[in-house]
Amino acid sequence: VTLSGVSSGAVYLLGLAPAAECTTSDSVSGVAEYAVTETLSARPDGSGVQTAECFGAENEAGIKAPTVKVRFLVAYAFGGFISPAPGAELNPSAHKITVRFRLANGAGKTIPASTMKALAEVYDVRVTLRGPDTKAETSSCSWDGAKQYLQCVLTRPVDIRTGKSHKYTITATENLGTGFITVPPDADSQNPEPVYFK
C-alpha cells in the first residue's frame, strides 16, 4: 500500500492541501480488499496537524497490509502587514512598535474573526523583530475586536542602528500544533517584512 498526494512533514496553506490517495497492489496473490483513504484533522476548519491514512487492505491469501500514515500541517496564510508597512522607516526614539495584521486562507480571503481571536487568546500568534547585532524581540499578539485585526506590541531594542544600510525584519509566526512557524505569505504579501530606523 502506498500513500500519495501529501508528503510527510509538508506545510500546505488552508484550502490548498492536496487530497491523499491510496494505491494497493499485490503481484503474487492479488488484491482482495483495497486500502481506504482517511484524513484526520484536530481542528474543525481543517487547519493544524493532519494525518492521512491508508488502511484495510488485504490480499487474496488473507494477509492484511499495515496501515500507512503521513502527518502534515495545514497553516493559515499571511494576509499582509497593516502596520508598519514593508520598508517602513520607524521612529528610533519610540519605545514601542505596534504591529497589525490579519491571517488568511490559501485563496487570500481573511479567516473568521473568531478564529484569529481564539489564536490570540492562547498566545499562538507572535511577531519577532530581528536586526544587525541586536537581540531578537518577540511579542505575543492580542485581538482588536473593534478594528478586526491582530495587534502585537514590540519593545524597541536599546542598541538599534539607523539608516537604510541597517535592515531589520518583522516576522509573524503561528503555532497550530507543531510549534511556531513563520506564517506562509500569500501571493500579495511578504513575511518577514523589512523595516528600518530612520
JSON list of C-alpha atoms in Angstrom, two decimals:
[
{"chain": "A", "resi": 1, "resn": "VAL", "atom": "CA", "xyz": [0.00, 0.00, 0.00]},
{"chain": "A", "resi": 2, "resn": "THR", "atom": "CA", "xyz": [1.35, 3.42, -0.92]},
{"chain": "A", "resi": 3, "resn": "LEU", "atom": "CA", "xyz": [0.03, 6.85, 0.02]},
{"chain": "A", "resi": 4, "resn": "SER", "atom": "CA", "xyz": [0.48, 9.76, -2.38]},
{"chain": "A", "resi": 5, "resn": "GLY", "atom": "CA", "xyz": [-0.77, 13.33, -2.79]},
{"chain": "A", "resi": 6, "resn": "VAL", "atom": "CA", "xyz": [0.54, 14.67, 0.52]},
{"chain": "A", "resi": 7, "resn": "SER", "atom": "CA", "xyz": [4.07, 14.50, 1.89]},
{"chain": "A", "resi": 8, "resn": "SER", "atom": "CA", "xyz": [5.22, 13.76, 5.41]},
{"chain": "A", "resi": 9, "resn": "GLY", "atom": "CA", "xyz": [6.16, 16.95, 7.27]},
{"chain": "A", "resi": 10, "resn": "ALA", "atom": "CA", "xyz": [4.95, 19.25, 4.48]},
{"chain": "A", "resi": 11, "resn": "VAL", "atom": "CA", "xyz": [3.19, 22.57, 5.14]},
{"chain": "A", "resi": 12, "resn": "TYR", "atom": "CA", "xyz": [0.16, 23.45, 3.00]},
{"chain": "A", "resi": 13, "resn": "LEU", "atom": "CA", "xyz": [-2.00, 26.57, 3.04]},
{"chain": "A", "resi": 14, "resn": "LEU", "atom": "CA", "xyz": [-5.56, 26.27, 4.28]},
{"chain": "A", "resi": 15, "resn": "GLY", "atom": "CA", "xyz": [-7.77, 25.26, 1.36]},
{"chain": "A", "resi": 16, "resn": "LEU", "atom": "CA", "xyz": [-4.85, 24.25, -0.86]},
{"chain": "A", "resi": 17, "resn": "ALA", "atom": "CA", "xyz": [-3.78, 20.94, 0.66]},
{"chain": "A", "resi": 18, "resn": "PRO", "atom": "CA", "xyz": [-3.84, 18.17, -1.96]},
{"chain": "A", "resi": 19, "resn": "ALA", "atom": "CA", "xyz": [-6.03, 15.12, -1.44]},
{"chain": "A", "resi": 20, "resn": "ALA", "atom": "CA", "xyz": [-4.40, 11.97, -0.10]},
{"chain": "A", "resi": 21, "resn": "GLU", "atom": "CA", "xyz": [-4.64, 8.92, -2.36]},
{"chain": "A", "resi": 22, "resn": "CYS", "atom": "CA", "xyz": [-4.05, 5.23, -1.61]},
{"chain": "A", "resi": 23, "resn": "THR", "atom": "CA", "xyz": [-2.77, 2.65, -4.08]},
{"chain": "A", "resi": 24, "resn": "THR", "atom": "CA", "xyz": [-2.97, -1.06, -3.32]},
{"chain": "A", "resi": 25, "resn": "SER", "atom": "CA", "xyz": [-1.16, -3.78, -5.27]},
{"chain": "A", "resi": 26, "resn": "ASP", "atom": "CA", "xyz": [-0.12, -7.44, -4.83]},
{"chain": "A", "resi": 27, "resn": "SER", "atom": "CA", "xyz": [1.78, -9.15, -7.63]},
{"chain": "A", "resi": 28, "resn": "VAL", "atom": "CA", "xyz": [1.66, -12.61, -6.04]},
{"chain": "A", "resi": 29, "resn": "SER", "atom": "CA", "xyz": [-1.84, -13.47, -4.85]},
{"chain": "A", "resi": 30, "resn": "GLY", "atom": "CA", "xyz": [-3.79, -10.41, -5.96]},
{"chain": "A", "resi": 31, "resn": "VAL", "atom": "CA", "xyz": [-5.79, -7.82, -4.05]},
{"chain": "A", "resi": 32, "resn": "ALA", "atom": "CA", "xyz": [-8.94, -8.81, -2.18]},
{"chain": "A", "resi": 33, "resn": "GLU", "atom": "CA", "xyz": [-9.61, -5.50, -0.40]},
{"chain": "A", "resi": 34, "resn": "TYR", "atom": "CA", "xyz": [-8.22, -2.16, -1.47]},
{"chain": "A", "resi": 35, "resn": "ALA", "atom": "CA", "xyz": [-6.99, 0.34, 1.12]},
{"chain": "A", "resi": 36, "resn": "VAL", "atom": "CA", "xyz": [-9.38, 3.05, 2.27]},
{"chain": "A", "resi": 37, "resn": "THR", "atom": "CA", "xyz": [-8.23, 6.68, 2.49]},
{"chain": "A", "resi": 38, "resn": "GLU", "atom": "CA", "xyz": [-8.99, 8.84, 5.52]},
{"chain": "A", "resi": 39, "resn": "THR", "atom": "CA", "xyz": [-7.64, 12.22, 6.60]},
{"chain": "A", "resi": 40, "resn": "LEU", "atom": "CA", "xyz": [-7.99, 13.27, 10.23]},
{"chain": "A", "resi": 41, "resn": "SER", "atom": "CA", "xyz": [-7.73, 16.85, 11.48]},
{"chain": "A", "resi": 42, "resn": "ALA", "atom": "CA", "xyz": [-7.65, 18.08, 15.07]},
{"chain": "A", "resi": 43, "resn": "ARG", "atom": "CA", "xyz": [-9.18, 21.46, 14.16]},
{"chain": "A", "resi": 44, "resn": "PRO", "atom": "CA", "xyz": [-12.73, 21.93, 12.80]},
{"chain": "A", "resi": 45, "resn": "ASP", "atom": "CA", "xyz": [-11.71, 24.20, 9.91]},
{"chain": "A", "resi": 46, "resn": "GLY", "atom": "CA", "xyz": [-9.13, 21.74, 8.58]},
{"chain": "A", "resi": 47, "resn": "SER", "atom": "CA", "xyz": [-6.08, 23.66, 9.78]},
{"chain": "A", "resi": 48, "resn": "GLY", "atom": "CA", "xyz": [-3.34, 22.33, 12.03]},
{"chain": "A", "resi": 49, "resn": "VAL", "atom": "CA", "xyz": [-1.78, 18.89, 12.14]},
{"chain": "A", "resi": 50, "resn": "GLN", "atom": "CA", "xyz": [-3.47, 16.37, 9.88]},
{"chain": "A", "resi": 51, "resn": "THR", "atom": "CA", "xyz": [-2.92, 12.66, 9.48]},
{"chain": "A", "resi": 52, "resn": "ALA", "atom": "CA", "xyz": [-3.69, 10.90, 6.21]},
{"chain": "A", "resi": 53, "resn": "GLU", "atom": "CA", "xyz": [-4.14, 7.13, 6.46]},
{"chain": "A", "resi": 54, "resn": "CYS", "atom": "CA", "xyz": [-4.43, 4.18, 4.10]},
{"chain": "A", "resi": 55, "resn": "PHE", "atom": "CA", "xyz": [-5.87, 1.13, 5.87]},
{"chain": "A", "resi": 56, "resn": "GLY", "atom": "CA", "xyz": [-7.94, -2.01, 5.43]},
{"chain": "A", "resi": 57, "resn": "ALA", "atom": "CA", "xyz": [-6.05, -3.56, 2.52]},
{"chain": "A", "resi": 58, "resn": "GLU", "atom": "CA", "xyz": [-5.92, -7.36, 2.26]},
{"chain": "A", "resi": 59, "resn": "ASN", "atom": "CA", "xyz": [-4.68, -9.76, -0.39]},
{"chain": "A", "resi": 60, "resn": "GLU", "atom": "CA", "xyz": [-6.31, -12.97, -1.66]},
{"chain": "A", "resi": 61, "resn": "ALA", "atom": "CA", "xyz": [-4.17, -15.00, 0.75]},
{"chain": "A", "resi": 62, "resn": "GLY", "atom": "CA", "xyz": [-5.80, -13.25, 3.72]},
{"chain": "A", "resi": 63, "resn": "ILE", "atom": "CA", "xyz": [-2.76, -11.16, 4.63]},
{"chain": "A", "resi": 64, "resn": "LYS", "atom": "CA", "xyz": [-3.68, -7.67, 5.86]},
{"chain": "A", "resi": 65, "resn": "ALA", "atom": "CA", "xyz": [-1.40, -4.79, 4.92]},
{"chain": "A", "resi": 66, "resn": "PRO", "atom": "CA", "xyz": [-0.20, -2.48, 7.71]},
{"chain": "A", "resi": 67, "resn": "THR", "atom": "CA", "xyz": [-1.74, 0.98, 7.91]},
{"chain": "A", "resi": 68, "resn": "VAL", "atom": "CA", "xyz": [0.26, 3.68, 6.13]},
{"chain": "A", "resi": 69, "resn": "LYS", "atom": "CA", "xyz": [0.22, 7.13, 7.76]},
{"chain": "A", "resi": 70, "resn": "VAL", "atom": "CA", "xyz": [1.51, 10.56, 6.74]},
{"chain": "A", "resi": 71, "resn": "ARG", "atom": "CA", "xyz": [1.42, 13.62, 9.03]},
{"chain": "A", "resi": 72, "resn": "PHE", "atom": "CA", "xyz": [1.46, 17.14, 7.60]},
{"chain": "A", "resi": 73, "resn": "LEU", "atom": "CA", "xyz": [0.48, 20.66, 8.59]},
{"chain": "A", "resi": 74, "resn": "VAL", "atom": "CA", "xyz": [-2.22, 22.91, 7.14]},
{"chain": "A", "resi": 75, "resn": "ALA", "atom": "CA", "xyz": [-1.38, 26.53, 8.01]},
{"chain": "A", "resi": 76, "resn": "TYR", "atom": "CA", "xyz": [-3.12, 29.87, 7.79]},
{"chain": "A", "resi": 77, "resn": "ALA", "atom": "CA", "xyz": [-1.63, 32.20, 5.21]},
{"chain": "A", "resi": 78, "resn": "PHE", "atom": "CA", "xyz": [-0.35, 35.67, 5.96]},
{"chain": "A", "resi": 79, "resn": "GLY", "atom": "CA", "xyz": [-2.78, 38.36, 4.87]},
{"chain": "A", "resi": 80, "resn": "GLY", "atom": "CA", "xyz": [-0.25, 41.19, 4.87]},
{"chain": "A", "resi": 81, "resn": "PHE", "atom": "CA", "xyz": [1.02, 43.73, 7.39]},
{"chain": "A", "resi": 82, "resn": "ILE", "atom": "CA", "xyz": [-1.37, 46.59, 8.05]},
{"chain": "A", "resi": 83, "resn": "SER", "atom": "CA", "xyz": [1.32, 48.43, 10.01]},
{"chain": "A", "resi": 84, "resn": "PRO", "atom": "CA", "xyz": [4.14, 49.00, 9.77]},
{"chain": "A", "resi": 85, "resn": "ALA", "atom": "CA", "xyz": [4.20, 48.64, 6.01]},
{"chain": "A", "resi": 86, "resn": "PRO", "atom": "CA", "xyz": [7.06, 46.75, 4.32]},
{"chain": "A", "resi": 87, "resn": "GLY", "atom": "CA", "xyz": [10.07, 49.05, 4.05]},
{"chain": "A", "resi": 88, "resn": "ALA", "atom": "CA", "xyz": [8.72, 51.47, 6.65]},
{"chain": "A", "resi": 89, "resn": "GLU", "atom": "CA", "xyz": [11.11, 53.81, 8.44]},
{"chain": "A", "resi": 90, "resn": "LEU", "atom": "CA", "xyz": [10.44, 53.57, 12.16]},
{"chain": "A", "resi": 91, "resn": "ASN", "atom": "CA", "xyz": [10.97, 56.28, 14.75]},
{"chain": "A", "resi": 92, "resn": "PRO", "atom": "CA", "xyz": [14.15, 55.35, 16.67]},
{"chain": "A", "resi": 93, "resn": "SER", "atom": "CA", "xyz": [13.01, 57.27, 19.76]},
{"chain": "A", "resi": 94, "resn": "ALA", "atom": "CA", "xyz": [9.72, 55.35, 20.14]},
{"chain": "A", "resi": 95, "resn": "HIS", "atom": "CA", "xyz": [9.97, 52.67, 22.83]},
{"chain": "A", "resi": 96, "resn": "LYS", "atom": "CA", "xyz": [7.17, 50.51, 21.39]},
{"chain": "A", "resi": 97, "resn": "ILE", "atom": "CA", "xyz": [6.47, 49.23, 17.88]},
{"chain": "A", "resi": 98, "resn": "THR", "atom": "CA", "xyz": [2.85, 48.26, 17.20]},
{"chain": "A", "resi": 99, "resn": "VAL", "atom": "CA", "xyz": [2.39, 45.57, 14.54]},
{"chain": "A", "resi": 100, "resn": "ARG", "atom": "CA", "xyz": [-1.02, 44.87, 13.00]},
{"chain": "A", "resi": 101, "resn": "PHE", "atom": "CA", "xyz": [-2.06, 42.20, 10.50]},
{"chain": "A", "resi": 102, "resn": "ARG", "atom": "CA", "xyz": [-4.64, 39.54, 9.63]},
{"chain": "A", "resi": 103, "resn": "LEU", "atom": "CA", "xyz": [-4.44, 35.87, 8.69]},
{"chain": "A", "resi": 104, "resn": "ALA", "atom": "CA", "xyz": [-5.98, 34.40, 5.54]},
{"chain": "A", "resi": 105, "resn": "ASN", "atom": "CA", "xyz": [-6.65, 31.13, 3.75]},
{"chain": "A", "resi": 106, "resn": "GLY", "atom": "CA", "xyz": [-4.81, 29.90, 0.68]},
{"chain": "A", "resi": 107, "resn": "ALA", "atom": "CA", "xyz": [-7.05, 31.96, -1.60]},
{"chain": "A", "resi": 108, "resn": "GLY", "atom": "CA", "xyz": [-6.15, 35.19, 0.21]},
{"chain": "A", "resi": 109, "resn": "LYS", "atom": "CA", "xyz": [-9.52, 35.55, 1.99]},
{"chain": "A", "resi": 110, "resn": "THR", "atom": "CA", "xyz": [-9.34, 36.69, 5.61]},
{"chain": "A", "resi": 111, "resn": "ILE", "atom": "CA", "xyz": [-10.17, 33.88, 8.03]},
{"chain": "A", "resi": 112, "resn": "PRO", "atom": "CA", "xyz": [-13.05, 34.37, 10.51]},
{"chain": "A", "resi": 113, "resn": "ALA", "atom": "CA", "xyz": [-12.51, 36.89, 13.28]},
{"chain": "A", "resi": 114, "resn": "SER", "atom": "CA", "xyz": [-13.46, 34.24, 15.83]},
{"chain": "A", "resi": 115, "resn": "THR", "atom": "CA", "xyz": [-10.55, 32.08, 14.69]},
{"chain": "A", "resi": 116, "resn": "MET", "atom": "CA", "xyz": [-7.98, 34.88, 14.99]},
{"chain": "A", "resi": 117, "resn": "LYS", "atom": "CA", "xyz": [-9.39, 35.84, 18.38]},
{"chain": "A", "resi": 118, "resn": "ALA", "atom": "CA", "xyz": [-9.11, 32.24, 19.58]},
{"chain": "A", "resi": 119, "resn": "LEU", "atom": "CA", "xyz": [-5.49, 32.01, 18.44]},
{"chain": "A", "resi": 120, "resn": "ALA", "atom": "CA", "xyz": [-4.64, 35.24, 20.25]},
{"chain": "A", "resi": 121, "resn": "GLU", "atom": "CA", "xyz": [-6.31, 34.08, 23.46]},
{"chain": "A", "resi": 122, "resn": "VAL", "atom": "CA", "xyz": [-3.92, 31.15, 23.77]},
{"chain": "A", "resi": 123, "resn": "TYR", "atom": "CA", "xyz": [-0.87, 33.14, 22.57]},
{"chain": "A", "resi": 124, "resn": "ASP", "atom": "CA", "xyz": [-0.50, 31.12, 19.36]},
{"chain": "A", "resi": 125, "resn": "VAL", "atom": "CA", "xyz": [0.38, 34.16, 17.21]},
{"chain": "A", "resi": 126, "resn": "ARG", "atom": "CA", "xyz": [3.59, 36.13, 17.71]},
{"chain": "A", "resi": 127, "resn": "VAL", "atom": "CA", "xyz": [5.85, 38.63, 15.98]},
{"chain": "A", "resi": 128, "resn": "THR", "atom": "CA", "xyz": [9.62, 38.89, 16.23]},
{"chain": "A", "resi": 129, "resn": "LEU", "atom": "CA", "xyz": [11.90, 41.80, 15.42]},
{"chain": "A", "resi": 130, "resn": "ARG", "atom": "CA", "xyz": [15.43, 40.92, 14.32]},
{"chain": "A", "resi": 131, "resn": "GLY", "atom": "CA", "xyz": [18.28, 43.15, 13.23]},
{"chain": "A", "resi": 132, "resn": "PRO", "atom": "CA", "xyz": [22.05, 43.60, 12.98]},
{"chain": "A", "resi": 133, "resn": "ASP", "atom": "CA", "xyz": [23.90, 42.97, 16.26]},
{"chain": "A", "resi": 134, "resn": "THR", "atom": "CA", "xyz": [20.58, 43.11, 18.12]},
{"chain": "A", "resi": 135, "resn": "LYS", "atom": "CA", "xyz": [18.91, 40.57, 20.38]},
{"chain": "A", "resi": 136, "resn": "ALA", "atom": "CA", "xyz": [15.63, 39.39, 18.85]},
{"chain": "A", "resi": 137, "resn": "GLU", "atom": "CA", "xyz": [12.49, 40.85, 20.45]},
{"chain": "A", "resi": 138, "resn": "THR", "atom": "CA", "xyz": [9.30, 38.75, 20.46]},
{"chain": "A", "resi": 139, "resn": "SER", "atom": "CA", "xyz": [5.74, 39.66, 21.43]},
{"chain": "A", "resi": 140, "resn": "SER", "atom": "CA", "xyz": [2.51, 37.67, 21.60]},
{"chain": "A", "resi": 141, "resn": "CYS", "atom": "CA", "xyz": [-0.43, 39.16, 19.72]},
{"chain": "A", "resi": 142, "resn": "SER", "atom": "CA", "xyz": [-3.84, 40.17, 21.03]},
{"chain": "A", "resi": 143, "resn": "TRP", "atom": "CA", "xyz": [-7.13, 40.57, 19.15]},
{"chain": "A", "resi": 144, "resn": "ASP", "atom": "CA", "xyz": [-8.58, 44.01, 18.49]},
{"chain": "A", "resi": 145, "resn": "GLY", "atom": "CA", "xyz": [-12.30, 43.34, 18.18]},
{"chain": "A", "resi": 146, "resn": "ALA", "atom": "CA", "xyz": [-13.16, 46.89, 17.13]},
{"chain": "A", "resi": 147, "resn": "LYS", "atom": "CA", "xyz": [-10.64, 47.08, 14.28]},
{"chain": "A", "resi": 148, "resn": "GLN", "atom": "CA", "xyz": [-10.77, 43.34, 13.48]},
{"chain": "A", "resi": 149, "resn": "TYR", "atom": "CA", "xyz": [-7.05, 42.66, 13.37]},
{"chain": "A", "resi": 150, "resn": "LEU", "atom": "CA", "xyz": [-4.29, 41.02, 15.36]},
{"chain": "A", "resi": 151, "resn": "GLN", "atom": "CA", "xyz": [-2.13, 43.51, 17.25]},
{"chain": "A", "resi": 152, "resn": "CYS", "atom": "CA", "xyz": [1.30, 42.92, 18.76]},
{"chain": "A", "resi": 153, "resn": "VAL", "atom": "CA", "xyz": [3.44, 45.43, 20.66]},
{"chain": "A", "resi": 154, "resn": "LEU", "atom": "CA", "xyz": [7.20, 45.00, 20.39]},
{"chain": "A", "resi": 155, "resn": "THR", "atom": "CA", "xyz": [9.72, 46.67, 22.68]},
{"chain": "A", "resi": 156, "resn": "ARG", "atom": "CA", "xyz": [12.29, 48.60, 20.67]},
{"chain": "A", "resi": 157, "resn": "PRO", "atom": "CA", "xyz": [15.81, 47.21, 21.18]},
{"chain": "A", "resi": 158, "resn": "VAL", "atom": "CA", "xyz": [18.16, 49.55, 23.02]},
{"chain": "A", "resi": 159, "resn": "ASP", "atom": "CA", "xyz": [21.08, 49.20, 20.61]},
{"chain": "A", "resi": 160, "resn": "ILE", "atom": "CA", "xyz": [19.38, 49.94, 17.29]},
{"chain": "A", "resi": 161, "resn": "ARG", "atom": "CA", "xyz": [21.18, 51.22, 14.21]},
{"chain": "A", "resi": 162, "resn": "THR", "atom": "CA", "xyz": [19.65, 53.83, 11.97]},
{"chain": "A", "resi": 163, "resn": "GLY", "atom": "CA", "xyz": [19.68, 54.26, 8.20]},
{"chain": "A", "resi": 164, "resn": "LYS", "atom": "CA", "xyz": [18.84, 52.19, 5.12]},
{"chain": "A", "resi": 165, "resn": "SER", "atom": "CA", "xyz": [22.10, 50.25, 5.40]},
{"chain": "A", "resi": 166, "resn": "HIS", "atom": "CA", "xyz": [20.81, 48.53, 8.57]},
{"chain": "A", "resi": 167, "resn": "LYS", "atom": "CA", "xyz": [17.85, 46.34, 7.69]},
{"chain": "A", "resi": 168, "resn": "TYR", "atom": "CA", "xyz": [15.58, 44.89, 10.36]},
{"chain": "A", "resi": 169, "resn": "THR", "atom": "CA", "xyz": [12.84, 42.33, 9.85]},
{"chain": "A", "resi": 170, "resn": "ILE", "atom": "CA", "xyz": [9.47, 41.72, 11.49]},
{"chain": "A", "resi": 171, "resn": "THR", "atom": "CA", "xyz": [8.25, 38.13, 11.25]},
{"chain": "A", "resi": 172, "resn": "ALA", "atom": "CA", "xyz": [4.78, 36.85, 12.14]},
{"chain": "A", "resi": 173, "resn": "THR", "atom": "CA", "xyz": [4.64, 33.27, 13.43]},
{"chain": "A", "resi": 174, "resn": "GLU", "atom": "CA", "xyz": [1.79, 30.89, 14.31]},
{"chain": "A", "resi": 175, "resn": "ASN", "atom": "CA", "xyz": [1.52, 27.70, 16.32]},
{"chain": "A", "resi": 176, "resn": "LEU", "atom": "CA", "xyz": [-1.03, 25.20, 15.04]},
{"chain": "A", "resi": 177, "resn": "GLY", "atom": "CA", "xyz": [0.23, 22.17, 16.91]},
{"chain": "A", "resi": 178, "resn": "THR", "atom": "CA", "xyz": [3.82, 21.67, 15.80]},
{"chain": "A", "resi": 179, "resn": "GLY", "atom": "CA", "xyz": [5.46, 24.70, 17.41]},
{"chain": "A", "resi": 180, "resn": "PHE", "atom": "CA", "xyz": [5.84, 28.18, 15.98]},
{"chain": "A", "resi": 181, "resn": "ILE", "atom": "CA", "xyz": [6.46, 28.52, 12.25]},
{"chain": "A", "resi": 182, "resn": "THR", "atom": "CA", "xyz": [6.68, 31.57, 10.01]},
{"chain": "A", "resi": 183, "resn": "VAL", "atom": "CA", "xyz": [3.19, 32.30, 8.69]},
{"chain": "A", "resi": 184, "resn": "PRO", "atom": "CA", "xyz": [3.41, 31.48, 4.96]},
{"chain": "A", "resi": 185, "resn": "PRO", "atom": "CA", "xyz": [2.75, 34.63, 2.89]},
{"chain": "A", "resi": 186, "resn": "ASP", "atom": "CA", "xyz": [0.05, 34.70, 0.25]},
{"chain": "A", "resi": 187, "resn": "ALA", "atom": "CA", "xyz": [0.68, 35.94, -3.29]},
{"chain": "A", "resi": 188, "resn": "ASP", "atom": "CA", "xyz": [0.22, 39.61, -2.35]},
{"chain": "A", "resi": 189, "resn": "SER", "atom": "CA", "xyz": [2.12, 39.84, 0.93]},
{"chain": "A", "resi": 190, "resn": "GLN", "atom": "CA", "xyz": [5.53, 39.24, 2.43]},
{"chain": "A", "resi": 191, "resn": "ASN", "atom": "CA", "xyz": [6.55, 37.72, 5.75]},
{"chain": "A", "resi": 192, "resn": "PRO", "atom": "CA", "xyz": [9.04, 38.57, 7.12]},
{"chain": "A", "resi": 193, "resn": "GLU", "atom": "CA", "xyz": [8.94, 42.22, 6.11]},
{"chain": "A", "resi": 194, "resn": "PRO", "atom": "CA", "xyz": [11.90, 44.62, 6.06]},
{"chain": "A", "resi": 195, "resn": "VAL", "atom": "CA", "xyz": [11.84, 47.79, 8.19]},
{"chain": "A", "resi": 196, "resn": "TYR", "atom": "CA", "xyz": [14.41, 50.43, 9.07]},
{"chain": "A", "resi": 197, "resn": "PHE", "atom": "CA", "xyz": [15.00, 53.01, 11.78]},
{"chain": "A", "resi": 198, "resn": "LYS", "atom": "CA", "xyz": [15.38, 56.49, 10.32]}
]
